[in-house]
CSV table of C-alpha atoms and ligand atoms in Angstrom, one decimal:
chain,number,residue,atom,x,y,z
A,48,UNK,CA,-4.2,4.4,12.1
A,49,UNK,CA,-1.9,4.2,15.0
A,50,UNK,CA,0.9,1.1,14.3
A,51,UNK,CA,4.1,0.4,15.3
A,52,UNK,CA,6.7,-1.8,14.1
A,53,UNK,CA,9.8,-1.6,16.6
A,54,UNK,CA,12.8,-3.7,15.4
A,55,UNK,CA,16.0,-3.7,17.9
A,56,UNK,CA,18.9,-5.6,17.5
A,57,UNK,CA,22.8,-5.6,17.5
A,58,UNK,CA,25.2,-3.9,15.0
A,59,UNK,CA,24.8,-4.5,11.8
A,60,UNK,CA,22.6,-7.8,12.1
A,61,UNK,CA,20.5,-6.6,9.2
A,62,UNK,CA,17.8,-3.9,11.0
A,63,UNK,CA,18.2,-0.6,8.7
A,64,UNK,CA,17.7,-3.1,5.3
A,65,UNK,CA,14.4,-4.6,7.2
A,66,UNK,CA,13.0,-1.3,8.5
A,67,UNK,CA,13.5,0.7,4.9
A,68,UNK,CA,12.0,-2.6,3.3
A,69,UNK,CA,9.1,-2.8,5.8
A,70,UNK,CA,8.2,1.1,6.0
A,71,UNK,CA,8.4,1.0,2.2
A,72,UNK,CA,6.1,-2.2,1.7
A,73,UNK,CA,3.0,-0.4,4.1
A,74,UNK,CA,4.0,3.4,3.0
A,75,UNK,CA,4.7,3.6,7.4
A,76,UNK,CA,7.2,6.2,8.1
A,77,UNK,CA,10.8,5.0,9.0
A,78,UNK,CA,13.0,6.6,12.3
A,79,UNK,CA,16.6,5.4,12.6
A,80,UNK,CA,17.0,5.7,16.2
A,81,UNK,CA,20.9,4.8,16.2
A,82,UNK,CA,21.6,8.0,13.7
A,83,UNK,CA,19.9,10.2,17.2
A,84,UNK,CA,22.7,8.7,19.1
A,85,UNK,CA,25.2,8.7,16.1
A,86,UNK,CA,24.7,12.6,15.7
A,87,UNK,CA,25.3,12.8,19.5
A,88,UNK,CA,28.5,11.4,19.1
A,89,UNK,CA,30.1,12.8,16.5
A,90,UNK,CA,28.9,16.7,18.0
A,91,UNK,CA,31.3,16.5,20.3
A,92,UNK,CA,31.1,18.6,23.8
A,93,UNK,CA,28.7,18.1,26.7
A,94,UNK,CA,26.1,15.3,25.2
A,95,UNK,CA,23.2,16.2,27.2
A,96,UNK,CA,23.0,19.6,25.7
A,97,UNK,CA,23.6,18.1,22.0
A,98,UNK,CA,20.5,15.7,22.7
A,99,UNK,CA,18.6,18.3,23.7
A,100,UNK,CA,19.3,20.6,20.7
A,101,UNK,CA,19.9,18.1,18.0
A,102,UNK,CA,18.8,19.9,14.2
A,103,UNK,CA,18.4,18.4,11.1
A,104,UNK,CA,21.8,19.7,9.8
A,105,UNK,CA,22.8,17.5,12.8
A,106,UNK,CA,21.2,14.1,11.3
A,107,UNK,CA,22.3,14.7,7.8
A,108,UNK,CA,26.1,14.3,8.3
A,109,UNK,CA,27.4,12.3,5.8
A,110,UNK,CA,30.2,11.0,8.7
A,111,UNK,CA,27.6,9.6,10.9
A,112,UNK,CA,27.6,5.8,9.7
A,113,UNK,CA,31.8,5.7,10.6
A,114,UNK,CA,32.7,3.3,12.6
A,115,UNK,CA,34.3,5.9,14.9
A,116,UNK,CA,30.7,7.5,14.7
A,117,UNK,CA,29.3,3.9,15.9
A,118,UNK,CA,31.3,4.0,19.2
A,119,UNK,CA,31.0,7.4,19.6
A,120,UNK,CA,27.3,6.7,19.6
A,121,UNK,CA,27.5,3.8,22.1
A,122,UNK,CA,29.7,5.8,24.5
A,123,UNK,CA,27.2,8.7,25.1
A,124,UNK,CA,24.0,6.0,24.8
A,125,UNK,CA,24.8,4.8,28.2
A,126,UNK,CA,24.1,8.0,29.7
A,127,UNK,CA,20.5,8.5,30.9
A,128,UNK,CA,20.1,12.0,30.3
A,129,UNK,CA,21.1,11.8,26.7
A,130,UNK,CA,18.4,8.7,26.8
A,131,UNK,CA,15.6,10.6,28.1
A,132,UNK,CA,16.4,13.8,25.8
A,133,UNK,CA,15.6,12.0,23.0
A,134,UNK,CA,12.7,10.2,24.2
A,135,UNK,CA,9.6,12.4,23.5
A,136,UNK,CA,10.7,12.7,20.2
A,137,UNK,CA,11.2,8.5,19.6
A,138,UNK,CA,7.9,8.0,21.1
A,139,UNK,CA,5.9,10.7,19.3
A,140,UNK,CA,7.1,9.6,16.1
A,141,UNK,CA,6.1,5.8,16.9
A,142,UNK,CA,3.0,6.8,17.6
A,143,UNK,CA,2.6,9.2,14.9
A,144,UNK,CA,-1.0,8.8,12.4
A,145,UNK,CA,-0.3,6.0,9.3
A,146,UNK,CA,2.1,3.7,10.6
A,147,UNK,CA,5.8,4.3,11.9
A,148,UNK,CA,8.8,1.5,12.0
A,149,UNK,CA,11.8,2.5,14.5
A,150,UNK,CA,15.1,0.6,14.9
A,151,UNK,CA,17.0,0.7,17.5
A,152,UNK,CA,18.1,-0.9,20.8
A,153,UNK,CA,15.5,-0.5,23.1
A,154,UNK,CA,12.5,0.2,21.1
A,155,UNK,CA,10.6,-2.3,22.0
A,156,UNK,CA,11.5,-2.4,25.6
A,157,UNK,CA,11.6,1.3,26.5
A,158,UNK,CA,11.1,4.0,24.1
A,159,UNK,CA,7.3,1.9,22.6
A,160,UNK,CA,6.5,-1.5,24.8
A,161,UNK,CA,2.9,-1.3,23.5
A,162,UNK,CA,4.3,-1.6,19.2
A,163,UNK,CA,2.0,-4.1,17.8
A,164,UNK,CA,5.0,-5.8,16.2
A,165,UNK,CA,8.3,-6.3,17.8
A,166,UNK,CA,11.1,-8.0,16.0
A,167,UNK,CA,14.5,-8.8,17.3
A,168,UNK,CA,16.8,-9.0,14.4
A,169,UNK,CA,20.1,-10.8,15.3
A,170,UNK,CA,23.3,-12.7,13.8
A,171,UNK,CA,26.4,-14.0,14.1
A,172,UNK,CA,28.9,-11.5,15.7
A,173,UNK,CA,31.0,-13.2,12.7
A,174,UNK,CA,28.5,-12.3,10.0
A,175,UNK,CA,27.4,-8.9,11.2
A,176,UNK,CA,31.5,-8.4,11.2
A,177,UNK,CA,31.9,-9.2,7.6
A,178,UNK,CA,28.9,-7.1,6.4
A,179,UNK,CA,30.1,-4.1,7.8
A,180,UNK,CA,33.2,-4.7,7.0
A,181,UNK,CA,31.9,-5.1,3.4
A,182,UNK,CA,29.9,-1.8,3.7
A,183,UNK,CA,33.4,-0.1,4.7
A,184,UNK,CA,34.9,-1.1,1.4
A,185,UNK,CA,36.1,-4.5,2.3
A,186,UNK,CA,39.5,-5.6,0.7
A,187,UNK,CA,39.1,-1.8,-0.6
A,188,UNK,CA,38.8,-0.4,2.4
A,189,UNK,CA,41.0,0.9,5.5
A,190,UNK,CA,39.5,-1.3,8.5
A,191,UNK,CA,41.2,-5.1,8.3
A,192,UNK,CA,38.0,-7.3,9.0
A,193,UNK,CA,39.6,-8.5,12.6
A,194,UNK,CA,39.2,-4.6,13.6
A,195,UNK,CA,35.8,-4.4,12.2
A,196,UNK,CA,34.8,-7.7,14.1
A,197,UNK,CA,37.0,-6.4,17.9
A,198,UNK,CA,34.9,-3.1,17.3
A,199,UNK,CA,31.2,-4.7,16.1
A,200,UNK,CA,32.0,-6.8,20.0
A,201,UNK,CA,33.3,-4.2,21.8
A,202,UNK,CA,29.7,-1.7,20.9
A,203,UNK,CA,27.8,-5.4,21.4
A,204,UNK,CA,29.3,-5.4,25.1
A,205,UNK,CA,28.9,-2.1,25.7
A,206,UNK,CA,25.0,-1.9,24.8
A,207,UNK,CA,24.1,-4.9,26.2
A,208,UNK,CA,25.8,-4.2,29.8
A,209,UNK,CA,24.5,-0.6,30.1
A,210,UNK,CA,22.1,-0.1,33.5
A,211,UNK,CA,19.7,2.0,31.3
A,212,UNK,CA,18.2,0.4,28.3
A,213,UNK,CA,20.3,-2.3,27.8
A,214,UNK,CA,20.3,-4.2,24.4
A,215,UNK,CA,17.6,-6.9,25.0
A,216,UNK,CA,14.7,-8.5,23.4
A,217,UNK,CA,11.3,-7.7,24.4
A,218,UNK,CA,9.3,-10.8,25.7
A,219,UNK,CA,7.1,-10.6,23.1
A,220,UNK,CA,9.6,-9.8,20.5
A,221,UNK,CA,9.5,-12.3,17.2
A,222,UNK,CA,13.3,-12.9,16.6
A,223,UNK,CA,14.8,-13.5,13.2
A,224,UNK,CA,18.5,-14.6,13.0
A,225,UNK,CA,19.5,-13.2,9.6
A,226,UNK,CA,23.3,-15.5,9.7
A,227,UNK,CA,22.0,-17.5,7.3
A,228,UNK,CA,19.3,-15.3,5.3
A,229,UNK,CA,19.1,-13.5,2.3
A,230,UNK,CA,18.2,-9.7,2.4
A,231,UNK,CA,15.1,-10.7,0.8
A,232,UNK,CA,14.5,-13.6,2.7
A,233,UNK,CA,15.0,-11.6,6.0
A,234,UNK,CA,12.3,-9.1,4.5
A,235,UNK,CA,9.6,-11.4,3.7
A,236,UNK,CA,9.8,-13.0,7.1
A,237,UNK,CA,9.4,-9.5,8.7
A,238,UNK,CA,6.8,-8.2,6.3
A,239,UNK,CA,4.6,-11.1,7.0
A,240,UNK,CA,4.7,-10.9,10.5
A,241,UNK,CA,3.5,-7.2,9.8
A,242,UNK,CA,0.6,-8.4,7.5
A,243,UNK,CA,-0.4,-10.9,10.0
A,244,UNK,CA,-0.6,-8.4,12.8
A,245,UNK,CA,-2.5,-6.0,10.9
A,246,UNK,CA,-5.4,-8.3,9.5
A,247,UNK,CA,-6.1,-8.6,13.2
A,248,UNK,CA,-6.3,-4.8,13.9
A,249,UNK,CA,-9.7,-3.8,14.9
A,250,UNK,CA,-11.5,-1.5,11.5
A,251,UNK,CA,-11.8,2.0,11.9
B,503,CDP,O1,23.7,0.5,12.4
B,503,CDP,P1,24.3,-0.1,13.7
B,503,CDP,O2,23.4,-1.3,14.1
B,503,CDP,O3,25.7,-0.5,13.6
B,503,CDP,O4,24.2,1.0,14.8
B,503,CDP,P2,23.1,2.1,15.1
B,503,CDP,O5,21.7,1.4,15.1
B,503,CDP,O6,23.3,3.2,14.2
B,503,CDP,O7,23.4,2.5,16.6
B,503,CDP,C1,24.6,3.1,17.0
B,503,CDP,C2,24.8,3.1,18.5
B,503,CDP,O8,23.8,3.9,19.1
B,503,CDP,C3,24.5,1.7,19.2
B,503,CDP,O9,25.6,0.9,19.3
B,503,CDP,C4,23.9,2.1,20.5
B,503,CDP,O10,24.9,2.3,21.5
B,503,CDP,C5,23.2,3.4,20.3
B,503,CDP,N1,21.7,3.2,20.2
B,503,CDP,C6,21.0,3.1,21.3
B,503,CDP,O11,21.6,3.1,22.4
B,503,CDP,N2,19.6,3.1,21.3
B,503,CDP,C7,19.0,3.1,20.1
B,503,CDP,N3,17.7,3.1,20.1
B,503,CDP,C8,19.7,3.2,18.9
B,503,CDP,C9,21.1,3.3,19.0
């Protein structure tokens, strides 16, 4: 069965915990688009050739989710070459046999506008602040929350303004503002629009 669950959204609104929930709950394989860009990033030298010749030693970097990694990523993800080098891997995987969830930015829009689902998972710039914040150590940890909160705006601004693929939802995407939701509250709203979409999918 051919399925695809594309979930965009800004940083840190919640879309990694949804998409590992929502992969998990229909056994549908999970991509985490942003760790493409991530790996990019943190390569260093000419981007276009370390899109094209990203390996798996690449991806499993323990320094990719940084927040130096994070706008290292959105730096290089305005340029369309790096975009397009990593595009016929996005959209084979999405439509890949048994089910495939992607997050990203412009998964819905760009990279798979025919997904059967599409959410748009958003939040307070304030929220999505503090939880990264909170995933960097909080009081524990080096970033004061006012850093983590210029930065979390500054890669908002940056993604959303970009001429190719800009942050946006699809028309058709459902949106879920997770400000004021639980993890598992934020799952069970996703996961049902899932369900609902595939008791509707044609047999066979
Ligand atoms: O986890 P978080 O939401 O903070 O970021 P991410 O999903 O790992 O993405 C890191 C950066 O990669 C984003 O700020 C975007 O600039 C870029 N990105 C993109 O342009 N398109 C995607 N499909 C995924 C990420």
């Amino acid at each position: 069965m051919i399925f695809t669950v594309a979930i965009d959204g800004p940083a840190a609104a919640g879309k990694g915990t949804i998409s590992r929930a929502v992969a998990e709950a229909f056994g549908f394989a999970h991509l985490d688009t942003g760790a493409l860009y991530r790996a990019v990033g943190v390569k260093g030298g000419d981007p276009v050739l370390a899109a094209q010749s990203l390996t798996a030693e690449d991806l499993a970097r323990d320094d990719l989710r940084t927040l130096g990694a994070g706008q290292a990523a959105s730096r290089v993800a305005v340029n369309p070459e790096v975009r397009a080098a990593l595009l016929a891997f996005q959209r084979r995987f999405a439509r890949r046999d048994g089910g495939a969830v992607l997050d990203g930015r412009d998964i819905g829009t760009v990279i798979c506008p025919e997904a059967e689902v599409k959410l748009f998972v958003t939040a307070s710039a304030q929220v999505r602040a503090q939880r990264r914040w909170l995933e960097l150590g909080g009081e524990a940890g080096e970033r004061p929350l006012a850093g983590v909160l210029a930065e979390v705006r500054e890669r908002d601004d940056r993604d959303m303004n970009r001429a190719d693929a800009p942050l946006r939802p699809a028309a058709d995407a459902v949106m879920i503002d997770t400000s004021e939701l639980t993890a598992e509250a934020a799952i069970a709203r996703a996961v049902a629009v899932v369900r609902a979409r595939l008791a509707v999918m044609p047999r066979g």
